[in-house]
mmCIF file of C-alpha atoms in Angstrom:
data_model
loop_
_atom_site.group_PDB
_atom_site.id
_atom_site.type_symbol
_atom_site.label_atom_id
_atom_site.label_comp_id
_atom_site.label_asym_id
_atom_site.label_seq_id
_atom_site.Cartn_x
_atom_site.Cartn_y
_atom_site.Cartn_z
ATOM 1 C CA UNK R 22 -33.538 18.211 2.493
ATOM 2 C CA UNK R 23 -32.796 19.636 -0.996
ATOM 3 C CA UNK R 24 -29.961 18.125 -2.995
ATOM 4 C CA UNK R 25 -26.793 20.110 -3.481
ATOM 5 C CA UNK R 26 -26.512 21.687 -6.916
ATOM 6 C CA UNK R 27 -23.425 21.411 -9.120
ATOM 7 C CA UNK R 28 -22.899 25.153 -8.705
ATOM 8 C CA UNK R 29 -22.912 24.768 -4.927
ATOM 9 C CA UNK R 30 -20.480 21.879 -5.237
ATOM 10 C CA UNK R 31 -17.999 23.998 -7.187
ATOM 11 C CA UNK R 32 -18.377 26.826 -4.652
ATOM 12 C CA UNK R 33 -17.461 24.306 -1.940
ATOM 13 C CA UNK R 34 -14.528 22.930 -3.945
ATOM 14 C CA UNK R 35 -13.233 26.443 -4.608
ATOM 15 C CA UNK R 36 -13.378 27.258 -0.902
ATOM 16 C CA UNK R 37 -11.114 24.271 -0.176
ATOM 17 C CA UNK R 38 -8.282 25.587 -2.367
ATOM 18 C CA UNK R 39 -5.509 27.761 -0.864
ATOM 19 C CA UNK R 40 -5.800 30.063 -3.903
ATOM 20 C CA UNK R 41 -9.617 30.141 -3.636
ATOM 21 C CA UNK R 42 -9.720 29.263 -7.335
ATOM 22 C CA UNK R 43 -9.970 26.159 -9.545
ATOM 23 C CA UNK R 44 -7.862 25.035 -12.460
ATOM 24 C CA UNK R 45 -9.529 23.938 -15.678
ATOM 25 C CA UNK R 46 -8.331 20.377 -15.092
ATOM 26 C CA UNK R 47 -10.044 20.342 -11.690
ATOM 27 C CA UNK R 48 -13.275 21.630 -13.196
ATOM 28 C CA UNK R 49 -13.223 19.177 -16.112
ATOM 29 C CA UNK R 50 -12.345 16.198 -13.900
ATOM 30 C CA UNK R 51 -15.028 17.080 -11.359
ATOM 31 C CA UNK R 52 -17.660 17.410 -14.079
ATOM 32 C CA UNK R 53 -16.806 13.940 -15.357
ATOM 33 C CA UNK R 54 -17.116 12.458 -11.869
ATOM 34 C CA UNK R 55 -20.390 14.294 -11.246
ATOM 35 C CA UNK R 56 -21.867 12.390 -14.159
ATOM 36 C CA UNK R 57 -21.611 9.263 -11.965
ATOM 37 C CA UNK R 58 -21.781 10.618 -8.393
ATOM 38 C CA UNK R 59 -24.013 13.054 -6.555
ATOM 39 C CA UNK R 60 -22.336 16.260 -5.351
ATOM 40 C CA UNK R 61 -22.780 15.023 -1.772
ATOM 41 C CA UNK R 62 -21.021 11.718 -2.512
ATOM 42 C CA UNK R 63 -18.166 13.467 -4.286
ATOM 43 C CA UNK R 64 -17.738 15.897 -1.383
ATOM 44 C CA UNK R 65 -17.492 12.929 0.998
ATOM 45 C CA UNK R 66 -14.705 11.378 -1.074
ATOM 46 C CA UNK R 67 -12.793 14.631 -1.548
ATOM 47 C CA UNK R 68 -13.050 15.425 2.156
ATOM 48 C CA UNK R 69 -11.572 12.042 3.020
ATOM 49 C CA UNK R 70 -8.538 12.389 0.779
ATOM 50 C CA UNK R 71 -7.821 15.989 1.679
ATOM 51 C CA UNK R 72 -8.259 15.642 5.437
ATOM 52 C CA UNK R 73 -5.278 15.249 7.714
ATOM 53 C CA UNK R 74 -5.035 12.861 10.686
ATOM 54 C CA UNK R 75 -5.524 14.353 14.168
ATOM 55 C CA UNK R 76 -2.420 15.910 15.689
ATOM 56 C CA UNK R 77 -2.593 13.563 18.680
ATOM 57 C CA UNK R 78 -3.341 10.286 16.949
ATOM 58 C CA UNK R 79 -1.057 8.123 19.109
ATOM 59 C CA UNK R 80 -3.969 6.574 21.000
ATOM 60 C CA UNK R 81 -3.418 3.410 19.028
ATOM 61 C CA UNK R 82 -4.624 -0.066 19.542
ATOM 62 C CA UNK R 83 -1.560 -2.023 20.609
ATOM 63 C CA UNK R 84 -0.677 -5.166 18.697
ATOM 64 C CA UNK R 85 1.533 -8.047 19.760
ATOM 65 C CA UNK R 86 5.023 -7.246 18.395
ATOM 66 C CA UNK R 87 7.060 -9.779 16.496
ATOM 67 C CA UNK R 88 9.222 -11.746 18.943
ATOM 68 C CA UNK R 89 12.598 -13.378 18.586
ATOM 69 C CA UNK R 90 10.855 -16.730 19.027
ATOM 70 C CA UNK R 91 8.498 -15.918 16.134
ATOM 71 C CA UNK R 92 11.401 -15.112 13.816
ATOM 72 C CA UNK R 93 13.451 -18.132 14.887
ATOM 73 C CA UNK R 94 10.488 -20.472 14.430
ATOM 74 C CA UNK R 95 9.741 -19.094 10.962
ATOM 75 C CA UNK R 96 13.410 -19.283 9.925
ATOM 76 C CA UNK R 97 13.669 -22.885 11.091
ATOM 77 C CA UNK R 98 10.538 -23.767 9.104
ATOM 78 C CA UNK R 99 12.190 -22.296 6.002
ATOM 79 C CA UNK R 100 15.495 -23.992 6.826
ATOM 80 C CA UNK R 101 17.416 -20.713 6.858
ATOM 81 C CA UNK R 102 19.601 -18.946 9.376
ATOM 82 C CA UNK R 103 17.450 -16.706 11.635
ATOM 83 C CA UNK R 104 19.815 -13.757 11.054
ATOM 84 C CA UNK R 105 19.033 -13.904 7.334
ATOM 85 C CA UNK R 106 15.287 -13.798 7.838
ATOM 86 C CA UNK R 107 15.786 -11.013 10.387
ATOM 87 C CA UNK R 108 17.700 -9.065 7.732
ATOM 88 C CA UNK R 109 14.792 -9.263 5.296
ATOM 89 C CA UNK R 110 12.339 -8.127 7.981
ATOM 90 C CA UNK R 111 14.553 -5.206 8.999
ATOM 91 C CA UNK R 112 14.944 -3.973 5.438
ATOM 92 C CA UNK R 113 11.319 -4.419 4.398
ATOM 93 C CA UNK R 114 9.677 -2.880 7.483
ATOM 94 C CA UNK R 115 12.265 -1.873 10.091
ATOM 95 C CA UNK R 116 9.922 -0.431 12.732
ATOM 96 C CA UNK R 117 6.555 -2.084 13.309
ATOM 97 C CA UNK R 118 3.936 -3.926 11.306
ATOM 98 C CA UNK R 119 1.165 -1.702 12.692
ATOM 99 C CA UNK R 120 0.759 2.060 12.780
ATOM 100 C CA UNK R 121 -0.243 4.261 15.712
ATOM 101 C CA UNK R 122 -3.916 3.518 15.095
ATOM 102 C CA UNK R 123 -3.429 -0.250 15.207
ATOM 103 C CA UNK R 124 -3.704 -0.678 11.438
ATOM 104 C CA UNK R 125 -1.283 -2.790 9.369
ATOM 105 C CA UNK R 126 1.438 -0.665 7.819
ATOM 106 C CA UNK R 127 0.686 -0.402 4.091
ATOM 107 C CA UNK R 128 2.100 1.194 0.980
ATOM 108 C CA UNK R 129 -0.502 1.999 -1.650
ATOM 109 C CA UNK R 130 0.701 1.547 -5.251
ATOM 110 C CA UNK R 131 -1.229 3.743 -7.748
ATOM 111 C CA UNK R 132 0.043 1.851 -10.801
ATOM 112 C CA UNK R 133 -1.134 -1.475 -9.355
ATOM 113 C CA UNK R 134 -4.563 0.004 -8.639
ATOM 114 C CA UNK R 135 -4.686 1.180 -12.274
ATOM 115 C CA UNK R 136 -3.820 -2.353 -13.425
ATOM 116 C CA UNK R 137 -6.557 -4.060 -11.419
ATOM 117 C CA UNK R 138 -9.226 -1.469 -12.235
ATOM 118 C CA UNK R 139 -8.417 -2.197 -15.873
ATOM 119 C CA UNK R 140 -8.812 -5.947 -15.311
ATOM 120 C CA UNK R 141 -12.302 -5.520 -13.906
ATOM 121 C CA UNK R 142 -13.164 -3.072 -16.693
ATOM 122 C CA UNK R 143 -13.648 0.028 -14.534
ATOM 123 C CA UNK R 144 -12.121 2.132 -17.282
ATOM 124 C CA UNK R 145 -14.104 5.375 -17.314
ATOM 125 C CA UNK R 146 -13.937 5.957 -13.572
ATOM 126 C CA UNK R 147 -10.280 4.899 -13.565
ATOM 127 C CA UNK R 148 -9.435 7.633 -16.063
ATOM 128 C CA UNK R 149 -11.592 10.222 -14.302
ATOM 129 C CA UNK R 150 -9.905 9.621 -10.966
ATOM 130 C CA UNK R 151 -6.453 9.598 -12.565
ATOM 131 C CA UNK R 152 -7.136 13.065 -14.021
ATOM 132 C CA UNK R 153 -7.950 14.422 -10.565
ATOM 133 C CA UNK R 154 -5.697 12.357 -8.297
ATOM 134 C CA UNK R 155 -2.801 10.614 -10.082
ATOM 135 C CA UNK R 156 -1.354 9.639 -6.695
ATOM 136 C CA UNK R 157 -4.300 7.230 -6.321
ATOM 137 C CA UNK R 158 -4.581 5.958 -9.903
ATOM 138 C CA UNK R 159 -1.658 6.159 -12.303
ATOM 139 C CA UNK R 160 -0.772 4.183 -15.400
ATOM 140 C CA UNK R 161 2.937 4.105 -14.532
ATOM 141 C CA UNK R 162 5.029 3.898 -11.365
ATOM 142 C CA UNK R 163 6.229 7.247 -10.038
ATOM 143 C CA UNK R 164 8.196 7.478 -6.772
ATOM 144 C CA UNK R 165 7.063 11.064 -6.133
ATOM 145 C CA UNK R 166 3.427 9.954 -5.787
ATOM 146 C CA UNK R 167 4.139 8.197 -2.482
ATOM 147 C CA UNK R 168 4.487 11.547 -0.721
ATOM 148 C CA UNK R 169 1.288 13.227 -1.916
ATOM 149 C CA UNK R 170 -0.942 11.866 0.870
ATOM 150 C CA UNK R 171 -0.885 8.950 3.357
ATOM 151 C CA UNK R 172 -1.566 5.478 1.997
ATOM 152 C CA UNK R 173 -4.677 4.957 4.106
ATOM 153 C CA UNK R 174 -6.267 8.089 2.673
ATOM 154 C CA UNK R 175 -5.614 6.669 -0.791
ATOM 155 C CA UNK R 176 -7.059 3.300 0.199
ATOM 156 C CA UNK R 177 -10.231 4.951 1.554
ATOM 157 C CA UNK R 178 -10.937 6.524 -1.816
ATOM 158 C CA UNK R 179 -9.775 3.570 -3.902
ATOM 159 C CA UNK R 180 -12.036 1.062 -2.161
ATOM 160 C CA UNK R 181 -15.070 3.183 -3.099
ATOM 161 C CA UNK R 182 -14.389 2.261 -6.742
ATOM 162 C CA UNK R 183 -13.445 -1.373 -6.134
ATOM 163 C CA UNK R 184 -12.612 -2.963 -2.773
ATOM 164 C CA UNK R 185 -10.640 -5.864 -4.240
ATOM 165 C CA UNK R 186 -8.549 -3.751 -6.618
ATOM 166 C CA UNK R 187 -7.785 -1.282 -3.814
ATOM 167 C CA UNK R 188 -6.581 -3.906 -1.342
ATOM 168 C CA UNK R 189 -4.623 -5.818 -3.973
ATOM 169 C CA UNK R 190 -2.797 -2.546 -4.692
ATOM 170 C CA UNK R 191 -1.321 -2.358 -1.172
ATOM 171 C CA UNK R 192 1.761 -3.999 0.293
ATOM 172 C CA UNK R 193 1.111 -5.173 3.838
ATOM 173 C CA UNK R 194 2.864 -5.444 7.191
ATOM 174 C CA UNK R 195 6.352 -6.574 8.150
ATOM 175 C CA UNK R 196 6.942 -8.359 4.855
ATOM 176 C CA UNK R 197 5.308 -5.683 2.684
ATOM 177 C CA UNK R 198 3.672 -8.468 0.668
ATOM 178 C CA UNK R 199 1.396 -7.170 -2.089
ATOM 179 C CA UNK R 200 -2.275 -8.014 -1.711
ATOM 180 C CA UNK R 201 -2.583 -9.378 -5.249
ATOM 181 C CA UNK R 202 -0.444 -12.364 -4.169
ATOM 182 C CA UNK R 203 -3.119 -13.696 -1.823
ATOM 183 C CA UNK R 204 -4.209 -16.619 -4.017
ATOM 184 C CA UNK R 205 -0.723 -17.901 -4.859
ATOM 185 C CA UNK R 206 0.141 -17.748 -1.151
ATOM 186 C CA UNK R 207 -2.699 -20.095 -0.261
ATOM 187 C CA UNK R 208 -5.200 -17.714 1.335
ATOM 188 C CA UNK R 209 -8.796 -18.719 0.602
ATOM 189 C CA UNK R 210 -9.730 -15.158 -0.377
ATOM 190 C CA UNK R 211 -8.387 -11.618 -0.515
ATOM 191 C CA UNK R 212 -10.474 -10.750 2.532
ATOM 192 C CA UNK R 213 -8.902 -13.654 4.438
ATOM 193 C CA UNK R 214 -5.448 -12.323 3.541
ATOM 194 C CA UNK R 215 -6.334 -8.789 4.670
ATOM 195 C CA UNK R 216 -7.821 -10.148 7.896
ATOM 196 C CA UNK R 217 -4.577 -12.029 8.578
ATOM 197 C CA UNK R 218 -2.577 -8.843 8.045
ATOM 198 C CA UNK R 219 -4.714 -7.198 10.750
ATOM 199 C CA UNK R 220 -4.198 -10.110 13.146
ATOM 200 C CA UNK R 221 -0.568 -9.863 14.293
ATOM 201 C CA UNK R 222 3.008 -9.290 13.175
ATOM 202 C CA UNK R 223 3.505 -13.063 13.360
ATOM 203 C CA UNK R 224 0.712 -13.495 10.791
ATOM 204 C CA UNK R 225 2.399 -10.852 8.632
ATOM 205 C CA UNK R 226 5.687 -12.757 8.907
ATOM 206 C CA UNK R 227 3.869 -15.915 7.823
ATOM 207 C CA UNK R 228 2.792 -14.112 4.624
ATOM 208 C CA UNK R 229 6.405 -13.109 3.992
ATOM 209 C CA UNK R 230 7.605 -16.690 4.433
ATOM 210 C CA UNK R 231 4.880 -18.012 2.132
ATOM 211 C CA UNK R 232 6.005 -15.509 -0.488
ATOM 212 C CA UNK R 233 9.650 -16.558 -0.126
ATOM 213 C CA UNK R 234 8.720 -20.228 -0.584
ATOM 214 C CA UNK R 235 6.243 -19.763 -3.434
ATOM 215 C CA UNK R 236 8.702 -17.655 -5.397
ATOM 216 C CA UNK R 237 11.587 -20.093 -4.964
ATOM 217 C CA UNK R 238 13.775 -17.766 -2.914
ATOM 218 C CA UNK R 239 14.682 -20.091 -0.044
ATOM 219 C CA UNK R 240 17.918 -21.231 -1.696
ATOM 220 C CA UNK R 241 19.034 -17.627 -2.338
ATOM 221 C CA UNK R 242 18.370 -16.808 1.291
ATOM 222 C CA UNK R 243 20.270 -19.873 2.497
ATOM 223 C CA UNK R 244 23.307 -18.961 0.373
ATOM 224 C CA UNK R 245 23.204 -15.288 1.268
ATOM 225 C CA UNK R 246 22.803 -14.495 -2.427
ATOM 226 C CA UNK R 247 21.420 -11.053 -1.687
ATOM 227 C CA UNK R 248 21.294 -9.893 -5.298
ATOM 228 C CA UNK R 249 19.384 -13.016 -6.346
ATOM 229 C CA UNK R 250 17.026 -12.715 -3.404
ATOM 230 C CA UNK R 251 16.482 -8.988 -4.023
ATOM 231 C CA UNK R 252 15.652 -9.622 -7.670
ATOM 232 C CA UNK R 253 13.016 -12.203 -6.761
ATOM 233 C CA UNK R 254 11.543 -10.315 -3.828
ATOM 234 C CA UNK R 255 11.574 -6.727 -5.083
ATOM 235 C CA UNK R 256 11.981 -6.961 -8.838
ATOM 236 C CA UNK R 257 14.438 -5.557 -11.327
ATOM 237 C CA UNK R 258 14.679 -2.148 -9.653
ATOM 238 C CA UNK R 259 16.477 -3.616 -6.638
ATOM 239 C CA UNK R 260 19.940 -2.441 -7.758
ATOM 240 C CA UNK R 261 18.844 1.177 -8.122
ATOM 241 C CA UNK R 262 17.553 1.058 -4.546
ATOM 242 C CA UNK R 263 20.678 -0.799 -3.331
ATOM 243 C CA UNK R 264 18.336 -3.389 -1.875
ATOM 244 C CA UNK R 265 20.916 -6.175 -2.009
ATOM 245 C CA UNK R 266 23.464 -4.038 -0.189
ATOM 246 C CA UNK R 267 20.921 -3.099 2.464
ATOM 247 C CA UNK R 268 20.154 -6.790 3.003
ATOM 248 C CA UNK R 269 23.828 -7.685 3.322
ATOM 249 C CA UNK R 270 24.363 -4.886 5.835
ATOM 250 C CA UNK R 271 21.240 -5.859 7.796
ATOM 251 C CA UNK R 272 22.460 -9.450 7.953
ATOM 252 C CA UNK R 273 25.815 -8.380 9.376
ATOM 253 C CA UNK R 274 24.010 -6.181 11.906
ATOM 254 C CA UNK R 275 21.801 -9.104 12.949
ATOM 255 C CA UNK R 276 24.867 -11.291 13.439
ATOM 256 C CA UNK R 277 26.471 -8.618 15.644
ATOM 257 C CA UNK R 278 23.248 -8.558 17.679
ATOM 258 C CA UNK R 279 23.615 -12.274 18.383
ATOM 259 C CA UNK R 280 21.163 -13.725 15.890
#
């Protein structure tokens, strides 16, 4: 079977655009990537990130949901009131730890992917992909990039460049713990951490509790120091997102629910 030519690739790419035309940035970025990938390989990647999930995708694998006993046990191990741990869970990931396809809920962070590609010296491809798809690789954090395409589509493309960097750039499950924390949390490898995130919501809660302990946030949680906890758990941007207020409100709601 003859290989696809670059001209045929650009004809295909043009056909995928609503305007049936290409911008100069798209042409330049594609040419740079074609220096490292075959047209067929690049088409595979572009198809993945531009495809949409099936309309009826709710044929998911079911996962064991987090139980009251799980939360109470974890809170007791931390030495904190269960309602306070419940508040953190409800703010971080209020619905479920798994999506409709049975995958852990993730949030892909383009600026973290940029950081870890840089650390492993994947500089040229990092810059090429950023030129084409800044929602997958971006030097700085940008809230608007979250809405460009689903996180799992981003992860599919990112792991082609570097599996470790891609999975470290995601926050995972009920605790939304970033993958790059795996070593400090005591997991033997990144793959062991990711496997645990696929296991159950209880395993995801365990990662959250490890993070709380390792980062010295147990005392803040015990005291109900929501601003101090928010700073340690979510960083300096917590106030802008009213994270401390959300935690305080979630705690009061948990108390009303009998926690």
